[in-house]
Structure formats: C-alpha cells, structure tokens
Amino acid sequence: MTINLSNNYRDLGESFSQKIMPDPVAQPSLLLWNAPLAQVLGLTFEQNKDADLLAQYFSGNQLLAGSEPIAQAYSGHQFGQFNPQLGDGRAHLLGDVADADGQRWDIQLKGSGVSQFSRQGDGRCALGPALREYIMSEAMFALGVPTTRCLAVVTTGQSVYRDRPFAGAIVTRVAASHIRVGTFQYFAARGDTDSLKKLINYSINRHFPELLVELGADTSKGADDNEISSQQVLNFFSAVLSKQIPLVLSWLRVGFIHGVMNTDNTTISGETIDYGPCAMMNTYHAETVFSSIDRNSRYAFGKQISIMQWNMTRLAETLLPLVDSDEDDAVAQLQPLLAQFHQEFEQGYLIMMAAKIGINEPEEGDGKLISELIAIMQKNSLDYTQTFTALTASLVDSLNDDSIEESSFTVLSEWLPDWQKRIAGFKTAAHKLMLSNNPVVIPRNHDVEAILATSQASYQEKGDLTALHEFLAVLRQPYTTVENTKNYQNSPADGDENYHTFCGT
Ligand code: AMP
Ligand code: MG
C-alpha cells in the first residue's frame, strides 16, 4: 500500500491553521468503506482484509504516511450574522492526495477531537449524522451534483453526549479542497491582506490553474510569489462564480435543500459541503424548509440562488482592497461580475428546467411552459420527482400519450397538450434528455431516517447494515430502475409535515 499525503495548506503559515493531532479513540471499528472512492484516490486497501488497519487510520489513531494534521481557520456569516471565529472545531485535515489525473483531494477526519476552534464543542460526531452524511453525499454524487464525499465511517467505541448519549463516529470527508468563502472572510476581518493574497494564489494553483495559463504566467513555478494583480483577482472571482452556478442548478434539478448555506459552508470549488440539516423536497413548494433553526426560511428551496449570490457578494467584499485601493472603483469592477452571475444563473435555470421536460435548446415561450408546470405542481402539491418521472414515462410509447392522466395526474391535463405539441417533432430525443435529467429515485427524508434508525439499532445488536447497503445500491443508480428502486420512490404519507433537521450534530 503506497500512499503519501502532502499538506501544503499547512505551509501557508500559522495564521491559516493550527497544527494539531487527532485525539485517539478507545475502540475504532470500520463501519463503512467507500471502495469506489478509495479506488479514485489510489488507496488500495481491501475492506475485509484491512479493516483493522483502516479503522486505525480513519479514526486518527494512526497516521497515513505523509499526514500533517491541521485544523483550518475560517470565519463565516451564519444566518446572516458574521462570526469571525469559526474554524475546524472537530475536524482534522490530514493532507491531500493526487488521483490518476493529477487532481488533488483533501482527506479530512471529522469528529476526531477538539482544536483551538472548538469553542464549547466536544470535537466529536455522533454515528447517526456520520451515516447520514455518507448516504446523502453518495446519493448526490450519483445524481451528478458536485459534492464532497465520504471515504469511511469508523465507530469510536465512545459515547457522544447530545440531548442523550449516542454512539460516536468519525467520518472521513474527501473534497477538492476545504477552502470556503469564510476562509477569505477570516483574513479580511483581520485586515490581513498578505494572507489574503496567499490564499488567492493557493486557490488559483489548486482550483483554477487555467488562470495562470491565461495570464501567460510560468505555470511550472505556480503563483507562489504572493504578488497578485487586480486583474488576477477579478479573474479568480469570476472563476469562483462560475463554479457556483452548476452547483445550485443541480440542487434545484434534484430537489435538494442545503439548509445551512452559511458562508462557512460555501466552498470556492463549488462542491456541496456540510450535510448537517439538508433535506430533499417531496411535494413541490419553493418555500420548503426543514431545518429546525431556519425560522425565517432564509435557506428555503427557492431562495438558494439568491443566497448564493449573497454569499458571493460577501466573497467580493473580501477582495475589494486587492482590486483597487479606491473602494468605489473596486466595487465598480466587481459589481458587473455579480450582475453577470445573476444573468447566467437565469439562463442556466431555463436550460436546466427545459431539459427536465425534454427540451434541449429552449426558445421563447419555454420559460412560460416551465413556470406554468411549476405553478401547477405547487398549487396541487405534486411530488417533484414523481411528476418528472411520470412525464418522462409518458413518452416511452408515442401512442401512450395519456398515461399521465391514467396515473392520476389529471391536474396537468391543461398543461400537457401544450407540452406535447412543443416536443412533438423530437419525442425520442426528448425522452432521452429527460431520462438523464430526472432521477427516478432520490434519498427521501423518511427513507433516510428509517434506514438510519434500523442501521443504528442493528449495528448495536449485531453489526447488520444490510438495509443501508441495499438503499445505497439503489441511490447509486438514480437514473435507472433497478431491483428495489420501487421501495424508495414514494412520498411520505404525512408529506414530511413534522420532519425537522439539525445543525452541529
Ligand atoms: P457546522 O454547523 O457543522 O457548520 O459547524 C459550525 C462551527 O461549529 C464549525 O466551526 C464547527 O467546527 C463547529 N462545531 C460543530 N460541531 C462541533 C463539535 N461537536 N465540537 C466542536 N466544534 C463543533
Ligand atoms: Mg459547516
């Protein structure tokens, strides 16, 4: 087994992170190992043969070669309020590793002990939320959503106390990086322009090397001399913006509600991060919220793009002094990029929704067709995923146009003829497009909760995760009907009326 981590984030200096070792746990035991992800990372362990060793490595009891653990510093706006001092309070970044394409991936333990950023927290994670993150992030990956992923879940043999004791776990998170909007805010809030420049250079090297080429720089040297032109800063900001549009569009496509889009939970790489209070939408409503602490519905399903723009505006603010010493001039240069972001999102939204109804190149009038469908879904509390699955199925047999009505979608009867007329000339292509844009299965909240309940109960009794693995097998093929798919396609009987999710678990 040859794996060698590096951790050049640690080399950025003391202001960026705390060097700190994971806190060993009593009895680490490997519960979940993500073999497909391990393969991407070049980790050639075998789950059964190497289980004990993996438990040691992915609990933090032993370090993988080259690990140089750190807790990263960051700030963040939480529900609109700025908190200058967040940081990894229960996570250790072990380092990063390159895949076969040379892309580097952070390997981070979460629930691995306290750091200087822990505040009142215990540095630990309960098993339930660790399993939930694993299930949700694997589902999202399979759905084609940019996301952080989980490599392993290890139980610790120690209890974690929340409102009562729970089994403790450590989850290993893999991400293109853990650099957040809040990381930039951390230095901006401290007036530390030098560190900001370092962070931008590091981010360009790590995520946007094409910017180095564009500027005619010598890429072999990287951008590590810490000087940065205002044009480079603007290009960097544009590049970050362009990552966020596909991210939020894919959330909207599959009905994902992040639930805690604080700036510390917004990566510059455009990956979904922090699966604490997330949930999936069943019946369509733009105002859908499940998070117990989101009392003002700040992070409702339909607000996610305006919140992303708000978060990107916070990022822009950190960049002002690097764009121009005159603040008004700096604003004048950054503002058009945000305006363009909004426009590009609107265009992207039309293209994404058009694809969901089989239209490849939206034309005038398609926006109206889409908004009418959404209005019908919202008014009649139609299930978002099921509606598109039924529309897709209605095209399988061209003679079978009325299959939707048969499946009790009578409320769509006024809308259907307009849609059918629109796609009449390219039904086969429309069907194909719809199949790849409309999942037949998503990780529905009630199914996730039921699986978590049985997995935890059965684990404590006899280590049986059969139900969880069966669920994962279905979620890993969300665009195909496989054995057992039908067990996970139903809306909950109560419409998730009393479903609540939680942060900081
Ligand atoms: P989150 O709600 O997971 O985004 O976390 C917000 C902040 O609280 C981050 O700085 C976390 O590191 C910290 N945090 C959350 N849970 C814990 C915990 N159990 N122990 C220490 N810090 C925590
Ligand atoms: Mg977080």
Short mmCIF file of C-alpha atoms and ligand atoms in Angstrom, two decimals:
data_model
loop_
_atom_site.label_atom_id
_atom_site.label_comp_id
_atom_site.label_asym_id
_atom_site.label_seq_id
_atom_site.Cartn_x
_atom_site.Cartn_y
_atom_site.Cartn_z
CA MET A 1 0.00 0.00 0.00
CA THR A 2 1.72 3.16 -1.14
CA ILE A 3 0.01 6.34 -0.30
CA ASN A 4 1.75 9.50 0.54
CA LEU A 5 -0.20 12.54 1.60
CA SER A 6 1.13 16.04 1.38
CA ASN A 7 -0.25 19.06 3.13
CA ASN A 8 0.88 22.27 1.53
CA TYR A 9 -2.03 24.18 3.02
CA ARG A 10 -0.16 23.77 6.28
CA ASP A 11 2.83 25.54 4.71
CA LEU A 12 0.79 28.68 4.13
CA GLY A 13 1.65 29.65 7.68
CA GLU A 14 0.40 29.80 11.21
CA SER A 15 -2.37 32.28 10.51
CA PHE A 16 -4.11 29.67 8.31
CA SER A 17 -4.37 26.71 10.62
CA GLN A 18 -3.44 25.06 13.86
CA LYS A 19 -1.11 22.05 13.77
CA ILE A 20 -2.91 19.52 15.88
CA MET A 21 -3.16 15.75 16.12
CA PRO A 22 -6.44 13.86 16.13
CA ASP A 23 -7.44 12.76 19.62
CA PRO A 24 -7.18 8.93 19.78
CA VAL A 25 -10.34 6.94 20.38
CA ALA A 26 -10.92 3.88 22.55
CA GLN A 27 -12.07 1.22 20.16
CA PRO A 28 -12.10 2.16 16.49
CA SER A 29 -14.06 -0.14 14.22
CA LEU A 30 -14.58 0.27 10.47
CA LEU A 31 -18.25 0.52 9.63
CA LEU A 32 -18.33 1.87 6.08
CA TRP A 33 -15.61 1.95 3.45
CA ASN A 34 -16.25 3.67 0.12
CA ALA A 35 -14.37 1.32 -2.20
CA PRO A 36 -15.16 3.19 -5.47
CA LEU A 37 -13.90 6.45 -3.98
CA ALA A 38 -10.86 4.73 -2.49
CA GLN A 39 -10.02 3.49 -5.95
CA VAL A 40 -10.17 7.01 -7.40
CA LEU A 41 -7.76 8.13 -4.69
CA GLY A 42 -5.42 5.22 -5.35
CA LEU A 43 -5.99 3.71 -1.90
CA THR A 44 -5.53 0.02 -2.50
CA PHE A 45 -6.86 -1.28 0.80
CA GLU A 46 -9.24 -4.17 0.96
CA GLN A 47 -12.14 -3.58 3.24
CA ASN A 48 -12.29 -7.05 4.78
CA LYS A 49 -8.61 -7.85 4.92
CA ASP A 50 -7.51 -4.39 6.08
CA ALA A 51 -10.46 -3.47 8.29
CA ASP A 52 -8.42 -3.12 11.47
CA LEU A 53 -5.76 -1.02 9.84
CA LEU A 54 -8.38 1.16 8.14
CA ALA A 55 -10.09 1.66 11.50
CA GLN A 56 -6.78 2.86 12.92
CA TYR A 57 -6.11 5.23 10.01
CA PHE A 58 -9.59 6.67 9.66
CA SER A 59 -10.12 7.25 13.35
CA GLY A 60 -6.87 9.20 13.56
CA ASN A 61 -5.34 6.69 15.96
CA GLN A 62 -2.59 6.09 13.40
CA LEU A 63 -1.47 8.47 10.68
CA LEU A 64 -1.29 7.65 6.99
CA ALA A 65 2.19 8.29 5.57
CA GLY A 66 2.74 11.97 4.93
CA SER A 67 -0.17 13.15 7.11
CA GLU A 68 0.42 16.52 8.72
CA PRO A 69 -2.84 17.16 10.51
CA ILE A 70 -4.19 20.65 10.86
CA ALA A 71 -7.40 22.38 11.88
CA GLN A 72 -8.19 25.14 9.38
CA ALA A 73 -9.17 28.65 10.40
CA TYR A 74 -12.24 30.32 8.93
CA SER A 75 -15.00 32.76 9.72
CA GLY A 76 -18.49 32.92 8.35
CA HIS A 77 -21.85 34.56 8.14
CA GLN A 78 -24.23 32.23 9.94
CA PHE A 79 -27.86 33.02 9.11
CA GLY A 80 -26.70 36.49 8.09
CA GLN A 81 -24.67 37.21 11.24
CA PHE A 82 -20.91 37.43 10.95
CA ASN A 83 -18.93 35.17 13.26
CA PRO A 84 -15.21 35.99 12.94
CA GLN A 85 -14.02 32.89 14.78
CA LEU A 86 -15.21 29.54 13.45
CA GLY A 87 -12.69 27.08 12.04
CA ASP A 88 -12.40 23.31 12.27
CA GLY A 89 -13.70 22.66 15.75
CA ARG A 90 -13.99 18.93 15.26
CA ALA A 91 -12.08 18.18 12.08
CA HIS A 92 -8.50 17.39 11.14
CA LEU A 93 -7.24 17.88 7.62
CA LEU A 94 -4.70 15.05 7.26
CA GLY A 95 -3.44 16.26 3.90
CA ASP A 96 -4.19 15.78 0.25
CA VAL A 97 -3.57 13.09 -2.30
CA ALA A 98 -3.49 13.17 -6.12
CA ASP A 99 -5.70 10.96 -8.28
CA ALA A 100 -4.62 9.44 -11.60
CA ASP A 101 -5.42 12.71 -13.39
CA GLY A 102 -3.29 14.72 -11.01
CA GLN A 103 -6.30 16.31 -9.32
CA ARG A 104 -5.64 16.73 -5.59
CA TRP A 105 -8.17 15.69 -2.93
CA ASP A 106 -8.25 16.75 0.70
CA ILE A 107 -8.64 13.95 3.23
CA GLN A 108 -10.24 15.23 6.40
CA LEU A 109 -11.37 13.46 9.56
CA LYS A 110 -14.49 14.85 11.21
CA GLY A 111 -15.36 14.06 14.82
CA SER A 112 -11.68 13.49 15.57
CA GLY A 113 -11.27 15.76 18.59
CA VAL A 114 -11.03 19.37 19.67
CA SER A 115 -8.85 22.19 18.35
CA GLN A 116 -8.37 25.82 19.26
CA PHE A 117 -11.51 26.46 17.17
CA SER A 118 -13.82 24.20 19.18
CA ARG A 119 -15.39 26.84 21.43
CA GLN A 120 -17.87 24.93 23.65
CA GLY A 121 -17.97 21.87 21.36
CA ASP A 122 -16.65 18.42 22.24
CA GLY A 123 -14.90 17.85 18.91
CA ARG A 124 -16.94 14.73 18.31
CA CYS A 125 -19.61 13.43 15.97
CA ALA A 126 -22.46 11.01 16.60
CA LEU A 127 -22.92 7.92 14.43
CA GLY A 128 -26.32 8.94 13.02
CA PRO A 129 -25.15 12.20 11.40
CA ALA A 130 -21.99 10.47 10.12
CA LEU A 131 -24.06 7.80 8.36
CA ARG A 132 -26.45 10.46 7.11
CA GLU A 133 -23.60 12.42 5.53
CA TYR A 134 -22.30 9.24 3.90
CA ILE A 135 -25.69 8.32 2.42
CA MET A 136 -26.60 11.84 1.29
CA SER A 137 -23.25 12.66 -0.28
CA GLU A 138 -23.08 9.33 -2.14
CA ALA A 139 -26.60 9.91 -3.42
CA MET A 140 -25.71 13.42 -4.53
CA PHE A 141 -22.56 12.21 -6.28
CA ALA A 142 -24.55 9.62 -8.19
CA LEU A 143 -27.14 12.26 -9.06
CA GLY A 144 -24.35 14.23 -10.73
CA VAL A 145 -24.22 17.01 -8.15
CA PRO A 146 -20.76 18.44 -7.35
CA THR A 147 -20.11 17.32 -3.81
CA THR A 148 -17.69 16.45 -1.07
CA ARG A 149 -17.77 12.70 -0.40
CA CYS A 150 -17.23 10.29 2.46
CA LEU A 151 -14.45 7.74 2.31
CA ALA A 152 -15.08 5.97 5.60
CA VAL A 153 -17.15 5.87 8.74
CA VAL A 154 -15.45 4.45 11.81
CA THR A 155 -17.20 3.96 15.16
CA THR A 156 -15.15 5.03 18.15
CA GLY A 157 -16.43 2.83 20.97
CA GLN A 158 -17.06 6.05 22.89
CA SER A 159 -20.32 7.83 23.62
CA VAL A 160 -21.09 11.30 22.37
CA TYR A 161 -23.46 13.36 24.51
CA ARG A 162 -26.07 15.48 22.81
CA ASP A 163 -29.52 15.57 24.45
CA ARG A 164 -28.63 11.98 25.43
CA PRO A 165 -25.71 9.64 24.77
CA PHE A 166 -25.16 8.38 21.23
CA ALA A 167 -22.59 6.06 19.68
CA GLY A 168 -19.63 8.14 18.50
CA ALA A 169 -18.16 8.02 14.99
CA ILE A 170 -15.55 9.63 12.80
CA VAL A 171 -16.34 10.33 9.19
CA THR A 172 -13.62 10.87 6.59
CA ARG A 173 -14.52 13.60 4.15
CA VAL A 174 -12.91 13.97 0.73
CA ALA A 175 -13.08 17.32 -1.07
CA ALA A 176 -11.33 19.14 -3.90
CA SER A 177 -10.47 21.47 -1.02
CA HIS A 178 -12.00 22.81 2.16
CA ILE A 179 -11.48 26.46 1.22
CA ARG A 180 -14.65 28.36 1.99
CA VAL A 181 -15.95 31.88 1.43
CA GLY A 182 -15.49 32.09 5.20
CA THR A 183 -11.76 31.40 4.81
CA PHE A 184 -11.42 34.65 2.86
CA GLN A 185 -13.59 36.44 5.39
CA TYR A 186 -11.31 35.26 8.19
CA PHE A 187 -8.39 37.24 6.81
CA ALA A 188 -10.43 40.19 5.55
CA ALA A 189 -11.93 40.61 9.03
CA ARG A 190 -8.41 40.80 10.43
CA GLY A 191 -7.16 43.21 7.78
CA ASP A 192 -4.55 40.59 6.84
CA THR A 193 -4.06 41.40 3.16
CA ASP A 194 -0.87 39.37 2.86
CA SER A 195 -2.63 36.19 3.91
CA LEU A 196 -5.50 37.00 1.57
CA LYS A 197 -3.06 37.21 -1.34
CA LYS A 198 -1.52 33.91 -0.31
CA LEU A 199 -4.96 32.34 -0.12
CA ILE A 200 -5.91 33.58 -3.60
CA ASN A 201 -2.65 32.32 -5.07
CA TYR A 202 -3.08 28.97 -3.37
CA SER A 203 -6.69 28.74 -4.60
CA ILE A 204 -5.72 29.61 -8.18
CA ASN A 205 -2.99 26.98 -8.16
CA ARG A 206 -5.26 24.37 -6.69
CA HIS A 207 -8.54 25.03 -8.47
CA PHE A 208 -8.04 27.34 -11.41
CA PRO A 209 -4.61 26.65 -12.93
CA GLU A 210 -6.05 27.72 -16.29
CA LEU A 211 -5.94 31.29 -14.98
CA LEU A 212 -2.18 31.04 -14.77
CA VAL A 213 -2.04 30.00 -18.42
CA GLU A 214 -4.39 32.79 -19.47
CA LEU A 215 -2.16 35.36 -17.88
CA GLY A 216 0.87 33.97 -19.64
CA ALA A 217 2.49 33.10 -16.34
CA ASP A 218 5.08 30.39 -15.99
CA THR A 219 2.87 27.58 -14.65
CA SER A 220 5.82 25.47 -13.64
CA LYS A 221 6.54 28.00 -10.93
CA GLY A 222 2.91 28.36 -9.92
CA ALA A 223 1.67 31.62 -8.49
CA ASP A 224 3.55 31.32 -5.28
CA ASP A 225 5.46 34.56 -5.24
CA ASN A 226 2.45 36.07 -3.46
CA GLU A 227 2.07 39.03 -5.80
CA ILE A 228 -1.24 39.34 -7.48
CA SER A 229 -2.63 41.84 -9.96
CA SER A 230 -6.12 43.27 -9.71
CA GLN A 231 -6.95 41.51 -13.00
CA GLN A 232 -5.93 38.19 -11.47
CA VAL A 233 -8.20 38.85 -8.51
CA LEU A 234 -11.10 39.64 -10.84
CA ASN A 235 -10.41 36.51 -12.88
CA PHE A 236 -10.28 34.47 -9.72
CA PHE A 237 -13.63 35.86 -8.57
CA SER A 238 -15.20 35.08 -11.96
CA ALA A 239 -13.84 31.53 -11.78
CA VAL A 240 -15.36 31.01 -8.33
CA LEU A 241 -18.70 32.39 -9.53
CA SER A 242 -18.72 30.03 -12.48
CA LYS A 243 -18.39 27.04 -10.12
CA GLN A 244 -21.44 28.03 -8.09
CA ILE A 245 -23.95 28.13 -10.95
CA PRO A 246 -23.82 24.41 -11.85
CA LEU A 247 -23.81 23.63 -8.13
CA VAL A 248 -27.05 25.41 -7.29
CA LEU A 249 -28.68 24.42 -10.58
CA SER A 250 -28.05 20.77 -9.82
CA TRP A 251 -29.54 21.19 -6.34
CA LEU A 252 -32.66 22.67 -7.92
CA ARG A 253 -32.77 19.94 -10.54
CA VAL A 254 -32.93 17.12 -7.98
CA GLY A 255 -34.89 18.90 -5.23
CA PHE A 256 -32.07 19.34 -2.71
CA ILE A 257 -32.38 21.83 0.11
CA HIS A 258 -28.98 22.53 1.64
CA GLY A 259 -30.47 24.03 4.76
CA VAL A 260 -27.44 25.90 6.10
CA MET A 261 -25.90 27.93 3.29
CA ASN A 262 -23.74 29.97 5.65
CA THR A 263 -20.61 31.42 4.07
CA ASP A 264 -18.50 28.91 6.01
CA ASN A 265 -20.45 26.17 4.27
CA THR A 266 -19.84 27.57 0.79
CA THR A 267 -16.71 26.21 -0.89
CA ILE A 268 -14.92 28.16 -3.61
CA SER A 269 -14.57 24.87 -5.53
CA GLY A 270 -18.36 24.72 -5.88
CA GLU A 271 -18.81 21.45 -4.01
CA THR A 272 -21.73 20.71 -1.73
CA ILE A 273 -20.40 20.73 1.83
CA ASP A 274 -22.00 20.30 5.26
CA TYR A 275 -24.79 17.75 5.15
CA GLY A 276 -25.99 18.58 8.69
CA PRO A 277 -29.51 19.91 8.14
CA CYS A 278 -30.01 19.15 4.44
CA ALA A 279 -33.18 17.50 3.12
CA MET A 280 -34.90 16.57 -0.13
CA MET A 281 -38.12 18.08 -1.39
CA ASN A 282 -41.11 15.80 -1.87
CA THR A 283 -44.14 17.85 -2.94
CA TYR A 284 -43.06 20.91 -4.82
CA HIS A 285 -43.07 24.19 -2.95
CA ALA A 286 -40.47 26.92 -3.37
CA GLU A 287 -40.72 27.79 0.32
CA THR A 288 -39.82 24.30 1.53
CA VAL A 289 -37.59 24.35 4.64
CA PHE A 290 -36.82 21.52 7.06
CA SER A 291 -34.06 22.95 9.24
CA SER A 292 -35.25 23.41 12.80
CA ILE A 293 -33.24 26.60 13.31
CA ASP A 294 -34.09 28.28 10.00
CA ARG A 295 -37.06 30.15 11.43
CA ASN A 296 -37.16 32.85 8.78
CA SER A 297 -36.87 30.37 5.90
CA ARG A 298 -33.65 32.07 4.84
CA TYR A 299 -32.44 28.87 3.18
CA ALA A 300 -35.71 27.69 1.60
CA PHE A 301 -35.51 25.63 -1.60
CA GLY A 302 -36.40 28.50 -3.92
CA LYS A 303 -34.08 31.04 -2.27
CA GLN A 304 -30.87 29.11 -2.79
CA ILE A 305 -29.61 31.04 -5.77
CA SER A 306 -30.22 34.45 -4.23
CA ILE A 307 -28.47 33.23 -1.09
CA MET A 308 -25.55 32.02 -3.18
CA GLN A 309 -25.38 35.46 -4.76
CA TRP A 310 -25.45 36.98 -1.26
CA ASN A 311 -22.57 34.69 -0.24
CA MET A 312 -20.62 35.60 -3.37
CA THR A 313 -21.14 39.27 -2.55
CA ARG A 314 -19.53 38.59 0.83
CA LEU A 315 -16.60 37.00 -1.02
CA ALA A 316 -16.38 40.05 -3.30
CA GLU A 317 -16.15 42.30 -0.23
CA THR A 318 -13.06 40.46 0.97
CA LEU A 319 -11.40 41.09 -2.40
CA LEU A 320 -12.07 44.86 -2.58
CA PRO A 321 -8.67 46.06 -1.31
CA LEU A 322 -6.89 43.76 -3.78
CA VAL A 323 -8.87 45.05 -6.74
CA ASP A 324 -8.40 48.75 -6.16
CA SER A 325 -7.20 50.96 -3.32
CA ASP A 326 -10.23 53.15 -4.03
CA GLU A 327 -13.18 51.19 -2.68
CA ASP A 328 -15.73 52.72 -5.06
CA ASP A 329 -13.55 51.80 -8.03
CA ALA A 330 -13.14 48.27 -6.70
CA VAL A 331 -16.90 47.91 -6.26
CA ALA A 332 -17.41 49.20 -9.80
CA GLN A 333 -15.18 46.43 -11.09
CA LEU A 334 -16.66 43.57 -9.05
CA GLN A 335 -20.31 44.56 -9.35
CA PRO A 336 -20.70 43.69 -13.07
CA LEU A 337 -19.40 40.18 -12.36
CA LEU A 338 -22.16 39.67 -9.81
CA ALA A 339 -24.74 41.06 -12.21
CA GLN A 340 -23.47 38.66 -14.85
CA PHE A 341 -23.67 35.82 -12.33
CA HIS A 342 -27.34 36.55 -11.87
CA GLN A 343 -27.94 36.61 -15.61
CA GLU A 344 -26.01 33.40 -16.21
CA PHE A 345 -27.94 31.70 -13.49
CA GLU A 346 -31.26 32.75 -15.03
CA GLN A 347 -30.15 31.38 -18.40
CA GLY A 348 -28.84 28.22 -16.77
CA TYR A 349 -32.09 27.74 -14.88
CA LEU A 350 -34.10 27.91 -18.09
CA ILE A 351 -31.79 25.39 -19.79
CA MET A 352 -31.87 23.05 -16.78
CA MET A 353 -35.64 23.10 -16.38
CA ALA A 354 -36.15 22.83 -20.14
CA ALA A 355 -34.03 19.66 -20.10
CA LYS A 356 -36.29 18.25 -17.40
CA ILE A 357 -39.17 18.48 -19.86
CA GLY A 358 -37.13 17.21 -22.80
CA ILE A 359 -36.19 20.47 -24.50
CA ASN A 360 -32.55 20.83 -25.45
CA GLU A 361 -32.46 24.39 -26.71
CA PRO A 362 -35.12 26.50 -25.03
CA GLU A 363 -36.94 29.00 -27.18
CA GLU A 364 -39.22 31.89 -26.50
CA GLY A 365 -42.29 30.60 -24.69
CA ASP A 366 -40.50 27.73 -22.96
CA GLY A 367 -39.99 29.82 -19.84
CA LYS A 368 -43.76 30.21 -19.63
CA LEU A 369 -44.30 26.48 -20.18
CA ILE A 370 -41.93 25.74 -17.31
CA SER A 371 -43.37 28.29 -14.91
CA GLU A 372 -46.87 27.00 -15.62
CA LEU A 373 -45.79 23.47 -14.77
CA ILE A 374 -44.16 24.68 -11.56
CA ALA A 375 -47.27 26.61 -10.61
CA ILE A 376 -49.42 23.51 -11.12
CA MET A 377 -47.05 21.38 -9.05
CA GLN A 378 -47.02 23.93 -6.25
CA LYS A 379 -50.77 24.54 -6.26
CA ASN A 380 -51.61 20.84 -6.26
CA SER A 381 -48.77 19.65 -4.02
CA LEU A 382 -47.42 17.31 -6.68
CA ASP A 383 -44.34 15.31 -5.84
CA TYR A 384 -41.41 16.94 -7.67
CA THR A 385 -39.51 13.75 -8.55
CA GLN A 386 -42.57 11.65 -9.32
CA THR A 387 -44.03 14.31 -11.62
CA PHE A 388 -40.97 14.36 -13.86
CA THR A 389 -40.68 10.57 -13.75
CA ALA A 390 -44.28 10.31 -14.92
CA LEU A 391 -43.78 12.90 -17.65
CA THR A 392 -40.72 11.00 -18.84
CA ALA A 393 -42.56 7.68 -18.82
CA SER A 394 -45.38 9.18 -20.84
CA LEU A 395 -43.02 9.45 -23.81
CA VAL A 396 -41.84 5.86 -23.88
CA ASP A 397 -44.58 4.80 -26.22
CA SER A 398 -45.65 7.53 -28.61
CA LEU A 399 -49.16 6.06 -28.67
CA ASN A 400 -49.34 6.23 -24.94
CA ASP A 401 -49.69 9.97 -24.52
CA ASP A 402 -52.42 9.70 -21.98
CA SER A 403 -50.50 7.59 -19.48
CA ILE A 404 -50.05 10.62 -17.26
CA GLU A 405 -53.77 11.16 -16.87
CA GLU A 406 -54.12 7.49 -16.09
CA SER A 407 -51.65 7.85 -13.27
CA SER A 408 -53.91 10.45 -11.68
CA PHE A 409 -52.07 13.48 -12.92
CA THR A 410 -55.32 15.00 -14.06
CA VAL A 411 -54.31 18.40 -12.73
CA LEU A 412 -51.79 18.51 -15.56
CA SER A 413 -54.42 17.98 -18.24
CA GLU A 414 -54.45 21.60 -19.34
CA TRP A 415 -50.71 21.85 -19.47
CA LEU A 416 -49.98 18.51 -21.19
CA PRO A 417 -51.24 19.36 -24.68
CA ASP A 418 -49.01 22.46 -24.85
CA TRP A 419 -46.01 20.42 -23.80
CA GLN A 420 -46.79 17.54 -26.12
CA LYS A 421 -47.16 19.98 -29.00
CA ARG A 422 -43.83 21.60 -28.16
CA ILE A 423 -41.87 18.34 -28.24
CA ALA A 424 -43.91 16.65 -30.98
CA GLY A 425 -41.07 16.77 -33.52
CA PHE A 426 -38.39 15.18 -31.33
CA LYS A 427 -40.03 12.86 -28.86
CA THR A 428 -37.28 10.24 -28.84
CA ALA A 429 -34.59 12.85 -28.16
CA ALA A 430 -36.81 14.50 -25.56
CA HIS A 431 -37.27 11.19 -23.79
CA LYS A 432 -33.56 10.55 -23.73
CA LEU A 433 -32.84 14.01 -22.35
CA MET A 434 -35.49 13.61 -19.66
CA LEU A 435 -34.12 10.24 -18.60
CA SER A 436 -30.73 11.75 -17.87
CA ASN A 437 -32.07 14.85 -16.11
CA ASN A 438 -34.83 13.40 -13.97
CA PRO A 439 -33.84 10.92 -11.28
CA VAL A 440 -36.28 8.09 -10.60
CA VAL A 441 -35.09 7.94 -7.02
CA ILE A 442 -33.69 10.44 -4.54
CA PRO A 443 -32.69 9.97 -0.88
CA ARG A 444 -36.09 10.83 0.54
CA ASN A 445 -36.08 12.08 4.11
CA HIS A 446 -38.36 9.42 5.54
CA ASP A 447 -36.38 6.62 3.89
CA VAL A 448 -33.08 8.06 5.11
CA GLU A 449 -34.41 8.32 8.66
CA ALA A 450 -35.84 4.80 8.59
CA ILE A 451 -32.54 3.38 7.33
CA LEU A 452 -30.59 5.32 9.95
CA ALA A 453 -32.85 4.01 12.68
CA THR A 454 -32.54 0.38 11.60
CA SER A 455 -28.80 0.66 10.85
CA GLN A 456 -28.01 2.04 14.27
CA ALA A 457 -30.24 -0.42 16.09
CA SER A 458 -28.98 -3.37 14.10
CA TYR A 459 -25.37 -2.23 14.34
CA GLN A 460 -25.52 -2.09 18.10
CA GLU A 461 -27.11 -5.52 18.18
CA LYS A 462 -25.29 -7.50 15.53
CA GLY A 463 -23.45 -5.26 13.08
CA ASP A 464 -26.01 -5.65 10.32
CA LEU A 465 -26.05 -2.90 7.73
CA THR A 466 -27.91 -4.87 5.07
CA ALA A 467 -30.71 -2.32 4.76
CA LEU A 468 -28.26 0.56 4.43
CA HIS A 469 -26.30 -1.20 1.70
CA GLU A 470 -29.49 -2.08 -0.15
CA PHE A 471 -30.52 1.59 -0.02
CA LEU A 472 -27.08 2.74 -1.21
CA ALA A 473 -27.20 0.31 -4.12
CA VAL A 474 -30.43 1.95 -5.29
CA LEU A 475 -29.18 5.50 -4.69
CA ARG A 476 -26.02 4.83 -6.66
CA GLN A 477 -28.13 4.37 -9.83
CA PRO A 478 -30.65 7.18 -9.51
CA TYR A 479 -31.48 7.40 -13.22
CA THR A 480 -32.20 3.70 -13.65
CA THR A 481 -34.88 1.50 -12.22
CA VAL A 482 -33.09 -1.38 -10.55
CA GLU A 483 -34.16 -4.09 -8.16
CA ASN A 484 -35.57 -2.36 -5.06
CA THR A 485 -35.86 1.11 -6.67
CA LYS A 486 -39.62 0.98 -6.25
CA ASN A 487 -39.20 0.64 -2.47
CA TYR A 488 -37.81 4.17 -2.29
CA GLN A 489 -39.94 6.15 -4.74
CA ASN A 490 -42.87 7.04 -2.50
CA SER A 491 -43.65 10.37 -0.93
CA PRO A 492 -44.04 10.09 2.84
CA ALA A 493 -47.61 9.58 3.98
CA ASP A 494 -47.59 12.79 6.05
CA GLY A 495 -45.77 14.84 3.38
CA ASP A 496 -42.85 15.24 5.86
CA GLU A 497 -45.03 17.69 7.72
CA ASN A 498 -43.23 17.08 11.01
CA TYR A 499 -39.78 16.44 9.63
CA HIS A 500 -37.02 18.60 11.14
CA THR A 501 -33.28 18.60 10.54
CA PHE A 502 -30.49 19.85 12.78
CA CYS A 503 -27.10 21.64 12.60
CA GLY A 504 -23.91 20.93 14.53
CA THR A 505 -24.74 17.30 15.17
P1 AMP B 1 -21.43 23.42 11.31
O1 AMP B 1 -22.76 23.74 11.90
O2 AMP B 1 -21.13 21.95 11.24
O3 AMP B 1 -21.18 24.14 10.03
O4 AMP B 1 -20.35 23.96 12.34
C1 AMP B 1 -20.17 25.32 12.63
C2 AMP B 1 -18.96 25.50 13.51
O5 AMP B 1 -19.13 24.79 14.73
C3 AMP B 1 -17.66 24.99 12.91
O6 AMP B 1 -16.64 25.86 13.35
C4 AMP B 1 -17.52 23.62 13.53
O7 AMP B 1 -16.19 23.19 13.57
C5 AMP B 1 -18.07 23.86 14.92
N1 AMP B 1 -18.60 22.63 15.52
C6 AMP B 1 -19.74 21.98 15.20
N2 AMP B 1 -19.91 20.89 15.98
C7 AMP B 1 -18.85 20.87 16.83
C8 AMP B 1 -18.44 20.00 17.90
N3 AMP B 1 -19.15 18.92 18.24
N4 AMP B 1 -17.28 20.29 18.52
C9 AMP B 1 -16.54 21.36 18.19
N5 AMP B 1 -16.88 22.22 17.22
C10 AMP B 1 -18.01 21.98 16.54
MG MG B 2 -20.08 23.62 8.49
#
